[in-house]
Amino acid sequence: MISASVTDFGQLTTARGNCGTIGDTVTNCGMVPDSVQLRQPVNFLVVQTSPETSMSPEFQQRAAELIDAGRLLYSMGMVPATSGNFSARLKDNTLAITVSGRHKGHLTPADIMLADATGRSLDGNRPSAETLLHVQIYHRFPEACCILHPHSVNATLLSLLADADIELRDYEILKAFPGIDTHECKITVPVFANDQDISRLATVVATRMADTNEVFHGYLIRGHGFYTWGNSVKDALRHVEAFEFLFDCEMRRKGVSHE
Amino acid sequence: MISASVTDFGQLTTARGNCGTIGDTVTNCGMVPDSVQLRQPVNFLVVQTSPETSMSPEFQQRAAELIDAGRLLYSMGMVPATSGNFSARLKDNTLAITVSGRHKGHLTPADIMLADATGRSLDGNRPSAETLLHVQIYHRFPEACCILHPHSVNATLLSLLADADIELRDYEILKAFPGIDTHECKITVPVFANDQDISRLATVVATRMADTNEVFHGYLIRGHGFYTWGNSVKDALRHVEAFEFLFDCEMRRKGVSHE
Amino acid sequence: MISASVTDFGQLTTARGNCGTIGDTVTNCGMVPDSVQLRQPVNFLVVQTSPETSMSPEFQQRAAELIDAGRLLYSMGMVPATSGNFSARLKDNTLAITVSGRHKGHLTPADIMLADATGRSLDGNRPSAETLLHVQIYHRFPEACCILHPHSVNATLLSLLADADIELRDYEILKAFPGIDTHECKITVPVFANDQDISRLATVVATRMADTNEVFHGYLIRGHGFYTWGNSVKDALRHVEAFEFLFDCEMRRKGVSHE
Amino acid sequence: MISASVTDFGQLTTARGNCGTIGDTVTNCGMVPDSVQLRQPVNFLVVQTSPETSMSPEFQQRAAELIDAGRLLYSMGMVPATSGNFSARLKDNTLAITVSGRHKGHLTPADIMLADATGRSLDGNRPSAETLLHVQIYHRFPEACCILHPHSVNATLLSLLADADIELRDYEILKAFPGIDTHECKITVPVFANDQDISRLATVVATRMADTNEVFHGYLIRGHGFYTWGNSVKDALRHVEAFEFLFDCEMRRKGVSHE
């Protein structure tokens, strides 16, 4: 790798000449020995090395966690194509959120942007079309610091087959959600009709959640996937894993001819 | 790795002697330290290091993208055995296309060949038996720059169970296709009878697609898999992921006893 | 990596300054070259490097095996969220056991603790809430040196659909269990009702297993997962793989409309 | 890694002392820097570095291919627990075959042994209990150079549900088998009753295959898995992938309520 450098014009240069520009994914271009190569080709991402980004260390840490979360969820088949979106709330109430239209399984720092608490872009990028759903959740749940919206086959099918709210009970894994310490309980997962008018959909969600005595851990949008959140990226991921397990169980029960 | 070199006779030589010839996949043969080794053995591919290939940088870049796409689709179970084939259209209208009979999950640069716009080999290799289907698609869709033909269980089964065209509606993920900005739409996926006479099959496809007012994003061949395309390898992959998600949903719905 | 060191205050320092503290997972912070980076980002865990742990080599070896087992089972989808727990019995009869509430797919040495033969903590950490089930198994099976409790969808569903014990017969893979040398046999897998009172549940299990003439290789808890054990971590993992295969077969048979 | 070496007594020694012996899998033991470590722990396999093995390069190459095949098939869930067995025929008609009872997903060179053409051990190891099935196949198919016996859920279930031979037709992927150039054909996969008397089972298989006009590409044993073969490890793997795809299709069709 020692023969590779990035020029002032953002081009990666090796003995072979220009191999790409910042942001490109490039294959080996004179950076590893020629006579043998790894059977599994390695791709390199050309990165900006100077000047340093002006984003805060907190933003960068959260962005790194969202990038990791995307790779994990993609490996589980939960964010195919460019579906899904993620965000984290920073201490100053701004949001690190995925840029609109990016592939969630291959996120780079350039795919995470900064928005204010109302979802307005603070860095010129365009946030996810569903940003207002994130804003509604952060408003309703003051403790929430991360929102993940995966798009699994199980969630999609379950939401299409459900006439009303989903009720989950008698599963030990329900204890993955905060405040639940026994399988002898029931959690309700609202199912909302899909709507491309996100402002209107956010209002529908807010209305359903107006009763602050009812406990919510996530919700489904019909034919679209689910939203869940937590006090950290790690907590939100735990809730994603628990919901996906539960949705998988519920869907497979529908396919059992003897039940 | 510095102790490894390839002789004029195409043999990889290390301190241990000859370890393989160009094109071989070899295990460690004196190239990494002896007393400890990674538990996950790494295979090396012995490659031709001189003279440089005469293929253009554009060809090499597209070939690298098709190789990556193959590895990804194989990891998803979508190109088992030697099924499937891929191509990319270059700026001069020639095609980078997979050589006939190669395993799409383990492609190397030697498995991607150059053909002209009518599918004739320009480098002595034999292109995929289904090259004429690629030619038909590129002719019909002037913007298309990549075609992927995966061979998933879901696509195979759905095509065998379908009496007619497949209609997909009400899924948010439909927005992964160009020109679609709402789930409240319907896309039609034609299902063609399988035919080993590819020229005849290409004509059947062309006839079905003669109506340029109808929008197509892909099609199924019965018992065989699906074709989809895009303006780049990345776009075509997004369409593969979206179709596979949709075919998975449709197949699972058929297994639900309560619907 | 040579430019990274941990200060007396537990902070990881590189040429870029402080990058994290012990226990943090950090992204690259001046530890690898700047102009190119691997597309798959690598995370580093900042670790305590002195003083050496006081745990015995035997404890450390078993802990490492349990960490590996967790990563493997997580990759198979068998310990989602923070479900599941694992233990190994040491020669002095103490237990290396997972700390309560940790994610079993991302275990580090800090997530494995020491308990005595009755399940009491010997190092100040809080063991899994289900420790008494481990204690009961070690008491009943003097040869057992490892217990694994995964939480798969197949086991969960099968336990919910079963009215009574599960009987498994005619599968070649039954030979994976000790003492079985033919598929022409039957093994019984008890299904216990779930209970958050683990002491009471352990008594129910002990009562069922009082007959020492009956052979047990594992059991299910309704809606909760399964327990199995072996004379080593490797043996216990073999039993997990065999049970999961069998539960998968049994669940899929329930979905077959023509049987 | 430079501080690690293997003593004459087969022990791996670092600055921390003895860390394991040849054949052990060990975690980091002073071999990588202390202040940071990869989040994904890496295991090392302690290997014999001198003297060189007396096995032929041909044996070593085939053994390496079988090891790779095992890792691939395990990642696909096709050799759980210690199920399955593999072999390759060498030019002198001896066999490289898996040692009895080893885990096929974690094979090392020590798990592949040498047997003569009748299945008798040539190196003191005990070959797979099913070695005589390999011997029968090599006798019946003089071109076969590799036999793979995976143990997938699909093959197990299909063999249990089938009353007679399985017939596969109309799938494009049938072309993965030698001599087949159209989907408009039918292949027959015999299903044999399981039998722990392998000599008797081999005779049953040989009797069924006595008609040399009938074409065979593999067979199922009820509740047990399938056998397939090829002229190389690569060919046999292609047949495994094709059969698994076909068995998956056939099993899923049985779960479709509308067919």
PDB file of N, CA and C in Angstrom, chain C residues 138-179:
ATOM      1  N   TYR C 138     -25.378 -29.915  35.750  1.00  0.00           N
ATOM      2  CA  TYR C 138     -24.055 -30.415  36.174  1.00  0.00           C
ATOM      3  C   TYR C 138     -24.199 -31.418  37.324  1.00  0.00           C
ATOM      4  N   HIS C 139     -25.184 -31.204  38.182  1.00  0.00           N
ATOM      5  CA  HIS C 139     -25.408 -32.115  39.303  1.00  0.00           C
ATOM      6  C   HIS C 139     -25.895 -33.471  38.798  1.00  0.00           C
ATOM      7  N   ARG C 140     -26.801 -33.431  37.825  1.00  0.00           N
ATOM      8  CA  ARG C 140     -27.430 -34.665  37.318  1.00  0.00           C
ATOM      9  C   ARG C 140     -26.486 -35.455  36.403  1.00  0.00           C
ATOM     10  N   PHE C 141     -25.613 -34.739  35.667  1.00  0.00           N
ATOM     11  CA  PHE C 141     -24.726 -35.395  34.697  1.00  0.00           C
ATOM     12  C   PHE C 141     -23.270 -35.114  35.067  1.00  0.00           C
ATOM     13  N   PRO C 142     -22.682 -35.969  35.901  1.00  0.00           N
ATOM     14  CA  PRO C 142     -21.326 -35.700  36.415  1.00  0.00           C
ATOM     15  C   PRO C 142     -20.269 -35.563  35.321  1.00  0.00           C
ATOM     16  N   GLU C 143     -20.520 -36.128  34.129  1.00  0.00           N
ATOM     17  CA  GLU C 143     -19.533 -36.039  33.063  1.00  0.00           C
ATOM     18  C   GLU C 143     -19.631 -34.726  32.288  1.00  0.00           C
ATOM     19  N   ALA C 144     -20.765 -34.043  32.383  1.00  0.00           N
ATOM     20  CA  ALA C 144     -20.971 -32.833  31.575  1.00  0.00           C
ATOM     21  C   ALA C 144     -19.988 -31.729  31.971  1.00  0.00           C
ATOM     22  N   CYS C 145     -19.341 -31.127  30.989  1.00  0.00           N
ATOM     23  CA  CYS C 145     -18.388 -30.034  31.246  1.00  0.00           C
ATOM     24  C   CYS C 145     -18.771 -28.754  30.514  1.00  0.00           C
ATOM     25  N   CYS C 146     -19.849 -28.785  29.749  1.00  0.00           N
ATOM     26  CA  CYS C 146     -20.292 -27.575  29.051  1.00  0.00           C
ATOM     27  C   CYS C 146     -21.793 -27.646  28.825  1.00  0.00           C
ATOM     28  N   ILE C 147     -22.462 -26.518  29.028  1.00  0.00           N
ATOM     29  CA  ILE C 147     -23.906 -26.416  28.775  1.00  0.00           C
ATOM     30  C   ILE C 147     -24.140 -25.232  27.852  1.00  0.00           C
ATOM     31  N   LEU C 148     -24.921 -25.462  26.793  1.00  0.00           N
ATOM     32  CA  LEU C 148     -25.271 -24.381  25.870  1.00  0.00           C
ATOM     33  C   LEU C 148     -26.790 -24.261  25.816  1.00  0.00           C
ATOM     34  N   HIS C 149     -27.267 -23.032  25.907  1.00  0.00           N
ATOM     35  CA  HIS C 149     -28.710 -22.763  25.836  1.00  0.00           C
ATOM     36  C   HIS C 149     -28.975 -21.791  24.705  1.00  0.00           C
ATOM     37  N   PRO C 150     -29.185 -22.308  23.497  1.00  0.00           N
ATOM     38  CA  PRO C 150     -29.539 -21.422  22.380  1.00  0.00           C
ATOM     39  C   PRO C 150     -31.046 -21.209  22.325  1.00  0.00           C
ATOM     40  N   HIS C 151     -31.425 -20.335  21.433  1.00  0.00           N
ATOM     41  CA  HIS C 151     -32.771 -19.786  21.456  1.00  0.00           C
ATOM     42  C   HIS C 151     -33.232 -19.631  20.009  1.00  0.00           C
ATOM     43  N   SER C 152     -33.328 -20.733  19.299  1.00  0.00           N
ATOM     44  CA  SER C 152     -33.639 -20.636  17.871  1.00  0.00           C
ATOM     45  C   SER C 152     -35.128 -20.530  17.611  1.00  0.00           C
ATOM     46  N   VAL C 153     -35.467 -20.021  16.443  1.00  0.00           N
ATOM     47  CA  VAL C 153     -36.867 -19.950  16.024  1.00  0.00           C
ATOM     48  C   VAL C 153     -37.464 -21.353  15.951  1.00  0.00           C
ATOM     49  N   ASN C 154     -36.715 -22.311  15.407  1.00  0.00           N
ATOM     50  CA  ASN C 154     -37.239 -23.674  15.306  1.00  0.00           C
ATOM     51  C   ASN C 154     -37.574 -24.260  16.675  1.00  0.00           C
ATOM     52  N   ALA C 155     -36.653 -24.116  17.638  1.00  0.00           N
ATOM     53  CA  ALA C 155     -36.887 -24.670  18.971  1.00  0.00           C
ATOM     54  C   ALA C 155     -38.060 -23.965  19.645  1.00  0.00           C
ATOM     55  N   THR C 156     -38.124 -22.656  19.471  1.00  0.00           N
ATOM     56  CA  THR C 156     -39.202 -21.879  20.091  1.00  0.00           C
ATOM     57  C   THR C 156     -40.557 -22.321  19.548  1.00  0.00           C
ATOM     58  N   LEU C 157     -40.652 -22.407  18.215  1.00  0.00           N
ATOM     59  CA  LEU C 157     -41.933 -22.782  17.616  1.00  0.00           C
ATOM     60  C   LEU C 157     -42.322 -24.216  17.951  1.00  0.00           C
ATOM     61  N   LEU C 158     -41.357 -25.126  17.867  1.00  0.00           N
ATOM     62  CA  LEU C 158     -41.660 -26.533  18.127  1.00  0.00           C
ATOM     63  C   LEU C 158     -42.173 -26.696  19.557  1.00  0.00           C
ATOM     64  N   SER C 159     -41.548 -25.971  20.488  1.00  0.00           N
ATOM     65  CA  SER C 159     -41.974 -26.082  21.895  1.00  0.00           C
ATOM     66  C   SER C 159     -43.369 -25.495  22.090  1.00  0.00           C
ATOM     67  N   LEU C 160     -43.709 -24.467  21.306  1.00  0.00           N
ATOM     68  CA  LEU C 160     -45.044 -23.871  21.436  1.00  0.00           C
ATOM     69  C   LEU C 160     -46.120 -24.766  20.819  1.00  0.00           C
ATOM     70  N   LEU C 161     -45.765 -25.526  19.794  1.00  0.00           N
ATOM     71  CA  LEU C 161     -46.748 -26.354  19.094  1.00  0.00           C
ATOM     72  C   LEU C 161     -46.895 -27.741  19.718  1.00  0.00           C
ATOM     73  N   ALA C 162     -45.908 -28.129  20.553  1.00  0.00           N
ATOM     74  CA  ALA C 162     -45.927 -29.481  21.114  1.00  0.00           C
ATOM     75  C   ALA C 162     -46.833 -29.552  22.337  1.00  0.00           C
ATOM     76  N   ASP C 163     -47.685 -30.567  22.382  1.00  0.00           N
ATOM     77  CA  ASP C 163     -48.529 -30.773  23.556  1.00  0.00           C
ATOM     78  C   ASP C 163     -47.747 -31.504  24.643  1.00  0.00           C
ATOM     79  N   ALA C 164     -46.788 -32.324  24.223  1.00  0.00           N
ATOM     80  CA  ALA C 164     -46.058 -33.149  25.195  1.00  0.00           C
ATOM     81  C   ALA C 164     -44.604 -33.263  24.751  1.00  0.00           C
ATOM     82  N   ASP C 165     -43.897 -34.269  25.249  1.00  0.00           N
ATOM     83  CA  ASP C 165     -42.507 -34.470  24.861  1.00  0.00           C
ATOM     84  C   ASP C 165     -42.393 -34.614  23.342  1.00  0.00           C
ATOM     85  N   ILE C 166     -41.229 -34.211  22.835  1.00  0.00           N
ATOM     86  CA  ILE C 166     -40.928 -34.409  21.415  1.00  0.00           C
ATOM     87  C   ILE C 166     -40.221 -35.762  21.268  1.00  0.00           C
ATOM     88  N   GLU C 167     -40.637 -36.546  20.298  1.00  0.00           N
ATOM     89  CA  GLU C 167     -39.922 -37.797  20.026  1.00  0.00           C
ATOM     90  C   GLU C 167     -39.277 -37.706  18.653  1.00  0.00           C
ATOM     91  N   LEU C 168     -38.001 -38.055  18.596  1.00  0.00           N
ATOM     92  CA  LEU C 168     -37.243 -37.972  17.349  1.00  0.00           C
ATOM     93  C   LEU C 168     -36.765 -39.374  16.987  1.00  0.00           C
ATOM     94  N   ARG C 169     -37.017 -39.820  15.763  1.00  0.00           N
ATOM     95  CA  ARG C 169     -36.618 -41.175  15.366  1.00  0.00           C
ATOM     96  C   ARG C 169     -36.309 -41.235  13.874  1.00  0.00           C
ATOM     97  N   ASP C 170     -35.541 -42.241  13.486  1.00  0.00           N
ATOM     98  CA  ASP C 170     -35.267 -42.549  12.074  1.00  0.00           C
ATOM     99  C   ASP C 170     -34.349 -41.559  11.367  1.00  0.00           C
ATOM    100  N   TYR C 171     -33.747 -40.658  12.102  1.00  0.00           N
ATOM    101  CA  TYR C 171     -32.794 -39.734  11.493  1.00  0.00           C
ATOM    102  C   TYR C 171     -31.362 -40.249  11.718  1.00  0.00           C
ATOM    103  N   GLU C 172     -30.589 -40.300  10.663  1.00  0.00           N
ATOM    104  CA  GLU C 172     -29.184 -40.708  10.797  1.00  0.00           C
ATOM    105  C   GLU C 172     -28.437 -39.815  11.792  1.00  0.00           C
ATOM    106  N   ILE C 173     -28.806 -38.525  11.828  1.00  0.00           N
ATOM    107  CA  ILE C 173     -28.047 -37.587  12.645  1.00  0.00           C
ATOM    108  C   ILE C 173     -28.222 -37.829  14.144  1.00  0.00           C
ATOM    109  N   LEU C 174     -29.158 -38.673  14.527  1.00  0.00           N
ATOM    110  CA  LEU C 174     -29.273 -39.044  15.945  1.00  0.00           C
ATOM    111  C   LEU C 174     -27.970 -39.645  16.458  1.00  0.00           C
ATOM    112  N   LYS C 175     -27.169 -40.196  15.534  1.00  0.00           N
ATOM    113  CA  LYS C 175     -25.880 -40.781  15.939  1.00  0.00           C
ATOM    114  C   LYS C 175     -24.900 -39.727  16.462  1.00  0.00           C
ATOM    115  N   ALA C 176     -25.231 -38.444  16.326  1.00  0.00           N
ATOM    116  CA  ALA C 176     -24.370 -37.395  16.893  1.00  0.00           C
ATOM    117  C   ALA C 176     -24.403 -37.416  18.425  1.00  0.00           C
ATOM    118  N   PHE C 177     -25.406 -38.066  19.000  1.00  0.00           N
ATOM    119  CA  PHE C 177     -25.502 -38.101  20.466  1.00  0.00           C
ATOM    120  C   PHE C 177     -24.770 -39.328  21.011  1.00  0.00           C
ATOM    121  N   PRO C 178     -24.182 -39.207  22.214  1.00  0.00           N
ATOM    122  CA  PRO C 178     -23.376 -40.305  22.750  1.00  0.00           C
ATOM    123  C   PRO C 178     -24.216 -41.565  22.987  1.00  0.00           C
ATOM    124  N   GLY C 179     -23.654 -42.709  22.658  1.00  0.00           N
ATOM    125  CA  GLY C 179     -24.314 -43.977  22.922  1.00  0.00           C
ATOM    126  C   GLY C 179     -25.312 -44.400  21.853  1.00  0.00           C
TER     127      GLY C 179
END
